Short mmCIF file of C-alpha atoms and ligand atoms in Angstrom, two decimals:
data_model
loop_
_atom_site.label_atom_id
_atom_site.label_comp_id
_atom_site.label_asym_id
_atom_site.label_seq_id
_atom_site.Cartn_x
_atom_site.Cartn_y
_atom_site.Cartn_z
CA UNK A 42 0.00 0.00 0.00
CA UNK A 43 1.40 3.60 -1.14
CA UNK A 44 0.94 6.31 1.64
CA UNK A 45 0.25 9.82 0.67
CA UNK A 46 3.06 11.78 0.08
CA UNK A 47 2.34 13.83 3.21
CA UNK A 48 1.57 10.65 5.25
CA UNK A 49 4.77 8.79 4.09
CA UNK A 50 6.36 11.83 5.35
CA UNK A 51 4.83 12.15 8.69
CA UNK A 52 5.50 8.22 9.04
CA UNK A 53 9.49 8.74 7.64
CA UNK A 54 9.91 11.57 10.75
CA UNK A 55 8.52 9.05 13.27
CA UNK A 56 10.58 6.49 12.40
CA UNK A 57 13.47 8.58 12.32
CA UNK A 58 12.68 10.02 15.94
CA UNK A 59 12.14 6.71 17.26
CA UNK A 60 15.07 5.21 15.63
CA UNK A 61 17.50 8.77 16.95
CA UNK A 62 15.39 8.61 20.58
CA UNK A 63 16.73 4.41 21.01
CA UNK A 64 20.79 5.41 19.99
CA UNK A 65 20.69 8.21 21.79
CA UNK A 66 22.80 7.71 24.53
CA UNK A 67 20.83 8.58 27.98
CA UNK A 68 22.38 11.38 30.40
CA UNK A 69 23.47 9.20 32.72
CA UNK A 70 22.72 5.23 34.02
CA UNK A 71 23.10 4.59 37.26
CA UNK A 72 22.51 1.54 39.50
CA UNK A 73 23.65 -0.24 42.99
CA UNK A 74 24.89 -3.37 43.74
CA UNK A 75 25.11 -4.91 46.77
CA UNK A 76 28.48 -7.06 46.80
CA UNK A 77 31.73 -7.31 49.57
CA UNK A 78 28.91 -6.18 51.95
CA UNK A 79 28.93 -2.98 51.01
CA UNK A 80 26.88 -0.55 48.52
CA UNK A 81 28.59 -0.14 44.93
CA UNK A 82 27.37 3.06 42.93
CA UNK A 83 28.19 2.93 39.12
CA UNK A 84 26.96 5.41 37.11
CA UNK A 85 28.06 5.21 33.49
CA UNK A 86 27.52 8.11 30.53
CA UNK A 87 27.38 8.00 26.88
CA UNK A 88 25.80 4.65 26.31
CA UNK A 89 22.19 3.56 25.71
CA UNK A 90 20.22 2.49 28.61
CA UNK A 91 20.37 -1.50 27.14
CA UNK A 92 24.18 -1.09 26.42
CA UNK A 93 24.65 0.04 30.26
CA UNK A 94 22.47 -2.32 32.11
CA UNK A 95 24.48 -5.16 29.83
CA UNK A 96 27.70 -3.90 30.93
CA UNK A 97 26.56 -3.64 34.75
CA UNK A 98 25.34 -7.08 34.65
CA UNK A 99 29.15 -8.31 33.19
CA UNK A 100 30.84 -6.31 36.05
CA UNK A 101 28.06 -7.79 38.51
CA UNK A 102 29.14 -10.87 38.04
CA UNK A 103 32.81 -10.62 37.71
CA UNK A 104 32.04 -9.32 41.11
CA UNK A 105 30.52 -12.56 42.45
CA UNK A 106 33.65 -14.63 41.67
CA UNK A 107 35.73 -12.12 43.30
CA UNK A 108 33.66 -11.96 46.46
CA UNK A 109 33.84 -15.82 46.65
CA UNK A 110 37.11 -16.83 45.39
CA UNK A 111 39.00 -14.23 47.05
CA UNK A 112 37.51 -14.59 50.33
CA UNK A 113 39.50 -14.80 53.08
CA UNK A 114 37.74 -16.58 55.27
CA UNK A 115 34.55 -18.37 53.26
CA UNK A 116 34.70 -21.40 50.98
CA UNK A 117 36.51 -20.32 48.00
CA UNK A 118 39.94 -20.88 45.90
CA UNK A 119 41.77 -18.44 48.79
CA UNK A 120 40.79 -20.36 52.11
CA UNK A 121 41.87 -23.65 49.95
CA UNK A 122 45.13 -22.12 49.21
CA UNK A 123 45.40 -21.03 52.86
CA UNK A 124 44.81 -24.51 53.78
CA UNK A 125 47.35 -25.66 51.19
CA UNK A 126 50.21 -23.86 53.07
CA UNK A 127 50.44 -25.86 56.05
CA UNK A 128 51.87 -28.56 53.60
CA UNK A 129 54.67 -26.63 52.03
CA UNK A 130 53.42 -28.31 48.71
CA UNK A 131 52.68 -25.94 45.71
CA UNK A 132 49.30 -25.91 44.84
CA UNK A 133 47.67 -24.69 41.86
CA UNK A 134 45.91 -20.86 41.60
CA UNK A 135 44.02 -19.61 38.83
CA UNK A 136 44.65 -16.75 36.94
CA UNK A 137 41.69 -14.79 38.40
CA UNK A 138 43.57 -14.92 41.86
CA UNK A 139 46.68 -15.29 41.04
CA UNK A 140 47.95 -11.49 40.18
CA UNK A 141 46.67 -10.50 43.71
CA UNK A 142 49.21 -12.76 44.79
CA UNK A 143 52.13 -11.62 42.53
CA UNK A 144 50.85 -7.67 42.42
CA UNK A 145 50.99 -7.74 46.61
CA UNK A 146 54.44 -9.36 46.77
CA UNK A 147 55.59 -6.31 45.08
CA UNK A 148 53.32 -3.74 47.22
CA UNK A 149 54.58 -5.26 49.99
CA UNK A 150 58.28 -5.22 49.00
CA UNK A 151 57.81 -1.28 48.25
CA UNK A 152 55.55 -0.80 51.43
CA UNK A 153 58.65 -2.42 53.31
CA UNK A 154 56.28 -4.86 54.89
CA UNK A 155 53.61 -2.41 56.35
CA UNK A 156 51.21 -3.81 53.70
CA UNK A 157 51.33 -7.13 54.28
CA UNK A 158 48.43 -9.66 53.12
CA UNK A 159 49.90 -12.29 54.38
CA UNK A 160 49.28 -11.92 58.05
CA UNK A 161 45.65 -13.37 57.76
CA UNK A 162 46.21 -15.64 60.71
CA UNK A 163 46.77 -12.34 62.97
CA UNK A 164 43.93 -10.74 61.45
CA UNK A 165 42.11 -14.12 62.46
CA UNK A 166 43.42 -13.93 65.84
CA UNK A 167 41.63 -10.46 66.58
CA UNK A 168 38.43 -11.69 65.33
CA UNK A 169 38.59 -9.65 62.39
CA UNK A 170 37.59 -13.32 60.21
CA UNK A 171 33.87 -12.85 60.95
CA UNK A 172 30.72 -10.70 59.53
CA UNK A 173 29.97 -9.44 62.73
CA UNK A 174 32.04 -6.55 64.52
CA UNK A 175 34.35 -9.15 67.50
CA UNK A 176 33.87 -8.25 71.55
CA UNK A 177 35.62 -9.60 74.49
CA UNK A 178 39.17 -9.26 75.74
CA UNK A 179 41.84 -8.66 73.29
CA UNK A 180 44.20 -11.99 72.41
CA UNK A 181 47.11 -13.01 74.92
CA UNK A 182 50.51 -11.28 73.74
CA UNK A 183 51.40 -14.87 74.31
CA UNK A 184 49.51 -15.76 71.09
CA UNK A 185 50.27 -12.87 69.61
CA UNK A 186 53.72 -13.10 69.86
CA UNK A 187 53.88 -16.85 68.56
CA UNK A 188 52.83 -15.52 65.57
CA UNK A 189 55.00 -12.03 64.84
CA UNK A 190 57.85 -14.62 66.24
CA UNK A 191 57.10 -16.73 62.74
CA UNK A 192 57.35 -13.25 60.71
CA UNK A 193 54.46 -14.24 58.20
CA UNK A 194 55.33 -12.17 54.62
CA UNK A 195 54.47 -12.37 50.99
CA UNK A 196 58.61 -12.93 50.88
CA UNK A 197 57.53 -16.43 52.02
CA UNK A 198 55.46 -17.32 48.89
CA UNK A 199 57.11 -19.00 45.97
CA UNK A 200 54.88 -18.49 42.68
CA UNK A 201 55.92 -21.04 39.79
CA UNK A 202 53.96 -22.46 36.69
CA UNK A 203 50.91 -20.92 38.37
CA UNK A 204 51.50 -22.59 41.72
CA UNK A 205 52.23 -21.09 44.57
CA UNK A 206 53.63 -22.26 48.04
CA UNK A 207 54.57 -21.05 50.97
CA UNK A 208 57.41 -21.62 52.97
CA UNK A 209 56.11 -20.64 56.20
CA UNK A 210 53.19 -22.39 57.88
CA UNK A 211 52.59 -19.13 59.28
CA UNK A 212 51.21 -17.59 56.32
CA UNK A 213 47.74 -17.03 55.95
CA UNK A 214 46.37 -14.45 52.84
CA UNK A 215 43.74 -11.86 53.61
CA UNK A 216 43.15 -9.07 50.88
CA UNK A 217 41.27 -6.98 52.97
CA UNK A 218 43.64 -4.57 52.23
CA UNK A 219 43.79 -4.90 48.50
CA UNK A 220 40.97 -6.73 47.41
CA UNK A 221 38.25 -3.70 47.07
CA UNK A 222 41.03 -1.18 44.83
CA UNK A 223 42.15 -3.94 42.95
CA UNK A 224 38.25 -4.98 42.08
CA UNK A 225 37.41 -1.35 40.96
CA UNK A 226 40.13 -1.25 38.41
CA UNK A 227 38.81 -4.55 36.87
CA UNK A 228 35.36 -2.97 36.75
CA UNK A 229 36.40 -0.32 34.97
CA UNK A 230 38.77 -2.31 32.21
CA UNK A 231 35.25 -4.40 32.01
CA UNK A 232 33.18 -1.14 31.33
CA UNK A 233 35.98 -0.27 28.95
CA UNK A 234 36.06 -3.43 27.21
CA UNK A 235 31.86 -3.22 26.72
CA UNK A 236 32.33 0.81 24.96
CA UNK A 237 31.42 2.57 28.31
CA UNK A 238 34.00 5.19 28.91
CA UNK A 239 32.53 7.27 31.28
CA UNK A 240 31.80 6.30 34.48
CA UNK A 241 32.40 6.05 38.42
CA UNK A 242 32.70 2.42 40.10
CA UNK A 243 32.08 3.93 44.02
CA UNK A 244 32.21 1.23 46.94
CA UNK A 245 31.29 3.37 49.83
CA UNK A 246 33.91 5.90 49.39
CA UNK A 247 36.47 3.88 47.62
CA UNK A 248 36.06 4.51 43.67
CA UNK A 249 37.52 4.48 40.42
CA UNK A 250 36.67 7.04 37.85
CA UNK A 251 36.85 6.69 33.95
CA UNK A 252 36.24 9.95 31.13
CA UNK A 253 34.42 12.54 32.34
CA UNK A 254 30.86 13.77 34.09
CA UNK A 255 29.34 15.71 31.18
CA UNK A 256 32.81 17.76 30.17
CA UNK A 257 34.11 18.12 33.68
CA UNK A 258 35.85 16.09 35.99
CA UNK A 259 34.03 13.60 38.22
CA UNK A 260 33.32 15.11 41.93
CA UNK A 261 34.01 12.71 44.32
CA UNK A 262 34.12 12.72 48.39
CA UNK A 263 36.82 11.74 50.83
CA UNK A 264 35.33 9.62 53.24
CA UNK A 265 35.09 11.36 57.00
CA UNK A 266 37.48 9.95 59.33
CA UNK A 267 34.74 9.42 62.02
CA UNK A 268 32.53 7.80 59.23
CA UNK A 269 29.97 10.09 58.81
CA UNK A 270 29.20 12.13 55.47
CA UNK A 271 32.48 13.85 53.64
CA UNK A 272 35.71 15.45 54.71
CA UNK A 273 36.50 17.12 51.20
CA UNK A 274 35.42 16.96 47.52
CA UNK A 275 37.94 16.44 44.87
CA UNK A 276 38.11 16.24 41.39
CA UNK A 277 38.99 13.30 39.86
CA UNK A 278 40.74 13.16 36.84
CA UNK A 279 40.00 10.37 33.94
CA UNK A 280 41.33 6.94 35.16
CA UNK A 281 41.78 8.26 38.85
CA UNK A 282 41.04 6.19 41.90
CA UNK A 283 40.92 7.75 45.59
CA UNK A 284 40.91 4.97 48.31
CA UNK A 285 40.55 5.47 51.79
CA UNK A 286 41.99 2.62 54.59
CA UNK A 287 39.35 3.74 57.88
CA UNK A 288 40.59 2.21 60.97
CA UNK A 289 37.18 3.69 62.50
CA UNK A 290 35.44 1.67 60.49
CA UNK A 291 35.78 -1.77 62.16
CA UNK A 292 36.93 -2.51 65.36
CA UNK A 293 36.84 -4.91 68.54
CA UNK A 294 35.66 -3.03 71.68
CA UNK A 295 36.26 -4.18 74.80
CA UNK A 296 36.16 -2.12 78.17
CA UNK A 297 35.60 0.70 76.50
CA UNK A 298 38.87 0.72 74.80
CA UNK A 299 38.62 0.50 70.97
CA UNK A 300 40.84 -2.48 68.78
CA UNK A 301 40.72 -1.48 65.00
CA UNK A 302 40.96 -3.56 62.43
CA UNK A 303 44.39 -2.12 60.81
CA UNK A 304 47.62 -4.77 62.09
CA UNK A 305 50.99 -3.41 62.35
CA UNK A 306 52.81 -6.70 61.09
CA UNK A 307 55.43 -5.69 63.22
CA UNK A 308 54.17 -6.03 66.67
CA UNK A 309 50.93 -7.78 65.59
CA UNK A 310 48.54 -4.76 67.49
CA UNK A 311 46.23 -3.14 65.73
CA UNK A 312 47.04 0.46 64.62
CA UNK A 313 45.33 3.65 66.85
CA UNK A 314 47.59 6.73 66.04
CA UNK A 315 45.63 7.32 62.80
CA UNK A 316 41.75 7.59 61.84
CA UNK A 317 42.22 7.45 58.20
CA UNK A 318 45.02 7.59 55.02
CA UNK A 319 43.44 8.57 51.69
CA UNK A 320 45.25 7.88 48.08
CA UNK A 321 44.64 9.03 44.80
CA UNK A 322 46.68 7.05 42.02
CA UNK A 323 45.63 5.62 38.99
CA UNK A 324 45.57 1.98 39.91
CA UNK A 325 43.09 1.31 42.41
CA UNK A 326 44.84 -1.84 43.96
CA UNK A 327 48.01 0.24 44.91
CA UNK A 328 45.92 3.22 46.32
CA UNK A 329 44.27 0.55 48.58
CA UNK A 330 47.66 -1.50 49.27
CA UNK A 331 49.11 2.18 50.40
CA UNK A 332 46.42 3.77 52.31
CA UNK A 333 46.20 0.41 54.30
CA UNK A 334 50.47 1.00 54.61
CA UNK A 335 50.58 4.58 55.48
CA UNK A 336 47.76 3.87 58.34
CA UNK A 337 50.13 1.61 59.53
CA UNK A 338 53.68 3.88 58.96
CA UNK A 339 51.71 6.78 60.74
CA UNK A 340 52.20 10.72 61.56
CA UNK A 341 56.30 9.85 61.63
CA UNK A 342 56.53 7.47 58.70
CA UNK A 343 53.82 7.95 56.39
CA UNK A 344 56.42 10.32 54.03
CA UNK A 345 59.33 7.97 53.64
CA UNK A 346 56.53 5.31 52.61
CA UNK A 347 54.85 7.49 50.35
CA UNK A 348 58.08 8.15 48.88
CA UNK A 349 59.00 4.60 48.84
CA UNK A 350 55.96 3.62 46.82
CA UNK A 351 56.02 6.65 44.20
CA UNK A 352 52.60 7.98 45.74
CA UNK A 353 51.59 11.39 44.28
CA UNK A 354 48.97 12.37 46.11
CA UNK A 355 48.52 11.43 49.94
CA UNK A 356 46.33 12.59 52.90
CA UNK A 357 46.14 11.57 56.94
CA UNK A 358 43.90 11.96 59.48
CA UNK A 359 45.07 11.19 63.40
CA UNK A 360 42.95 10.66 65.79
CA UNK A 361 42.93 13.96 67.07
CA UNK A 362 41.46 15.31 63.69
CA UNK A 363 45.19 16.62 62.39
CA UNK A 364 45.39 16.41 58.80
CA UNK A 365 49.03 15.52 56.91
CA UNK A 366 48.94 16.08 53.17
CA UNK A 367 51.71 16.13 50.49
CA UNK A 368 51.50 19.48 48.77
CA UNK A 369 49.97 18.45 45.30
CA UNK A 370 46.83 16.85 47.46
CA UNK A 371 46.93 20.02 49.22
CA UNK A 372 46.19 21.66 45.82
CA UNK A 373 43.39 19.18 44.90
CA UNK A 374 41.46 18.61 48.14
CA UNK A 375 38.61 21.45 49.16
CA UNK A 376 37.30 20.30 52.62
CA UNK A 377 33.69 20.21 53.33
CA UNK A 378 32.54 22.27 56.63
CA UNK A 379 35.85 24.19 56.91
CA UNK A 380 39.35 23.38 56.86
CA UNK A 381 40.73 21.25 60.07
CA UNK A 382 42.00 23.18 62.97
CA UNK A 383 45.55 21.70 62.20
CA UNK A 384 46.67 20.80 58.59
CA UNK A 385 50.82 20.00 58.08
CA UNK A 386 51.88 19.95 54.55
CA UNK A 387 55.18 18.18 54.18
CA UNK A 388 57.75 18.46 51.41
CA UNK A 389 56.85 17.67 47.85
CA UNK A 390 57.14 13.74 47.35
P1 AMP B 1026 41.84 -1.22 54.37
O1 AMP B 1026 40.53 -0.66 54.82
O2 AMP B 1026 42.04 -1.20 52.90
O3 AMP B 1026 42.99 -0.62 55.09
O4 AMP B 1026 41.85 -2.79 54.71
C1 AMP B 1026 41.79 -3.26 56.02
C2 AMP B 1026 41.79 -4.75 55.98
O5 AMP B 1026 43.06 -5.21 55.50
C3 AMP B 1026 41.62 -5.41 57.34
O6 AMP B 1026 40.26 -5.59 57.65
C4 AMP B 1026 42.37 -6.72 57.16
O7 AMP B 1026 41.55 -7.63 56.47
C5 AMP B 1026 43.52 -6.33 56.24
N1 AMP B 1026 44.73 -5.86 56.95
C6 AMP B 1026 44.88 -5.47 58.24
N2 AMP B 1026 46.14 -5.08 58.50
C7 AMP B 1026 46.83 -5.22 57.32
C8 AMP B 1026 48.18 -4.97 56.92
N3 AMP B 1026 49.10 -4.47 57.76
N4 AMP B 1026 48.51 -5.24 55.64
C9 AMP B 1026 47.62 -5.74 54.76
N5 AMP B 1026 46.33 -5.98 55.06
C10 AMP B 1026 45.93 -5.72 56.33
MG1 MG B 1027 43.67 -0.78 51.72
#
């Protein structure tokens, strides 16, 4: 059937709308997942609706596998590795877990120790290997000490033909530390791979940033020291991640006195001097591997282990609300509800 000219028309414009209105791109997609018991925000630009909720769904589950098989405590390929070390036999490690193994040796080479995954068994001892937040007395020194006495580091692992052993029974992994940063830079080579170049991958604070938010720069928050709302916004720059290591965040109490959740490896107590050590880099498993060292190295250390690891931009928060910062974060960070009472800049890094 032949349509009038003017109807053929009128139907050639809808078309045409409908067909411009599906490849449009929408402003922005945005959805929450609930994974590593926390909240994670993406919000990706540029794509269709479809093309965004496809790409979620591949990052959802890449997700999944991490949360199980790099557990540190659940059923998973990590707690049967963990097992495997009491053996001194190599066993075999897939190549989804095994670069968290070879990318920490190296953190923890640089970190000189401070960030050090493979002190799970001390972590254990705290209570720290459980969903809920552990009470009751702290762990003898006694036990304690058996275990700093054994000196537990990722220098003990021997990786071979993907296999890796360990020479010291005292080994146990835990990528607390690591786990989240290094997950959000996978996200975003997945959202990369799937055409999405814009977007934000934010776990409660700790995010990864691709392109840009509509021709500027992404706005993110730095997450409060005491936990609540935003200490200062900051731009962040295409393929940027900021990650923050909290020590307020989860802690044994007991007698009033607080137990966080941070381990100095040396001395196998957990760290108090400071609330919280943001990072920006652009490799969101390093940011987490140093904020989680410089909470350890503290107000005295943090700069020789910022230096150490080729951080550029670095910001502390001790418990009594004094804020260290490198200069270039200096430049970058524009604190919410006023500046801190007391802010030290150190040299450039
Ligand atoms: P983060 O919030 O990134 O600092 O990670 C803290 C988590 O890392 C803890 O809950 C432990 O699972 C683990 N952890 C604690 N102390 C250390 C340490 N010194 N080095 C590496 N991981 C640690
Ligand atoms: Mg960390």
């Amino acid at each position: 059937m032949r349509l009038p000219y003017k109807q053929s028309l009128l139907v050639s414009a809808i078309t045409l709308f409908v067909a411009v209105a599906c490849s449009k791109p929408a402003a922005e997609y945005r959805q929450s997942l609930f994974i590593f018991g926390t909240v994670v925000d993406l919000k990706l630009r540029g794509v269709s609706d479809q093309q965004a909720k496809e790409a979620v769904q591949v990052v959802e589950r890449a997700f999944q596998r991490m949360h199980r098989d790099w557990h540190a405590w659940k059923p998973g390929e990590l707690s049967a590795l963990n097992r495997s070390f009491a053996s001194d036999k190599p066993h075999p490690v897939t190549p989804f877990l095994l670069p968290l193994i070879t990318q920490s040796q190296l953190l923890f080479e640089q970190s000189e120790g401070l960030f050090n995954p493979a002190i799970g068994k001390l972590i254990a001892l705290w209570g720290f290997h459980s969903d809920e937040l552990p009470s009751g007395p702290p762990p003898s020194p006694e036990a304690i000490a058996a275990l700093v006495d054994l000196a537990p580091g990722m220098d003990d692992l021997e990786v071979s033909n993907g296999q890796v052993r360990s020479h010291n029974p005292a080994v146990a992994l835990d990528f607390g530390g690591f786990a989240k940063g290094y997950a959000l830079d996978i996200a975003i080579d997945l959202l990369h791979k799937q055409g999405v170049e814009s977007a934000i991958v934010n776990a409660g604070g700790d995010l990864c940033v691709s392109g840009d938010h509509g021709g500027r720069p992404w706005r993110v928050g730095v997450r409060h020291p005491q936990g609540v709302g935003i200490l200062a916004a900051v731009d962040a720059l295409d393929g940027e991640c900021l990650l923050t290591s909290g020590n307020y965040e989860r802690y044994r109490k007991h007698d009033g006195v607080r137990y966080p959740h941070i381990i100095d490896p040396r001395d196998g107590l957990p760290v108090r001097h400071i609330a919280s050590a943001t990072v920006i880099d652009r490799e969101g498993g390093r940011a987490d591997a140093a904020a989680t060292a410089l909470t350890v190295a503290g107000p005295g250390d943090w700069y020789h282990v910022a230096r150490r690891m080729r951080l550029k931009y670095v910001m502390l928060v001790d418990e009594a609300g004094t804020v260290y910062m490198n200069p270039a974060m200096a430049r970058r960070v524009d604190f919410q509800d006023g500046a801190p009472e007391r802010i030290i800049i150190s040299d450039p890094l």
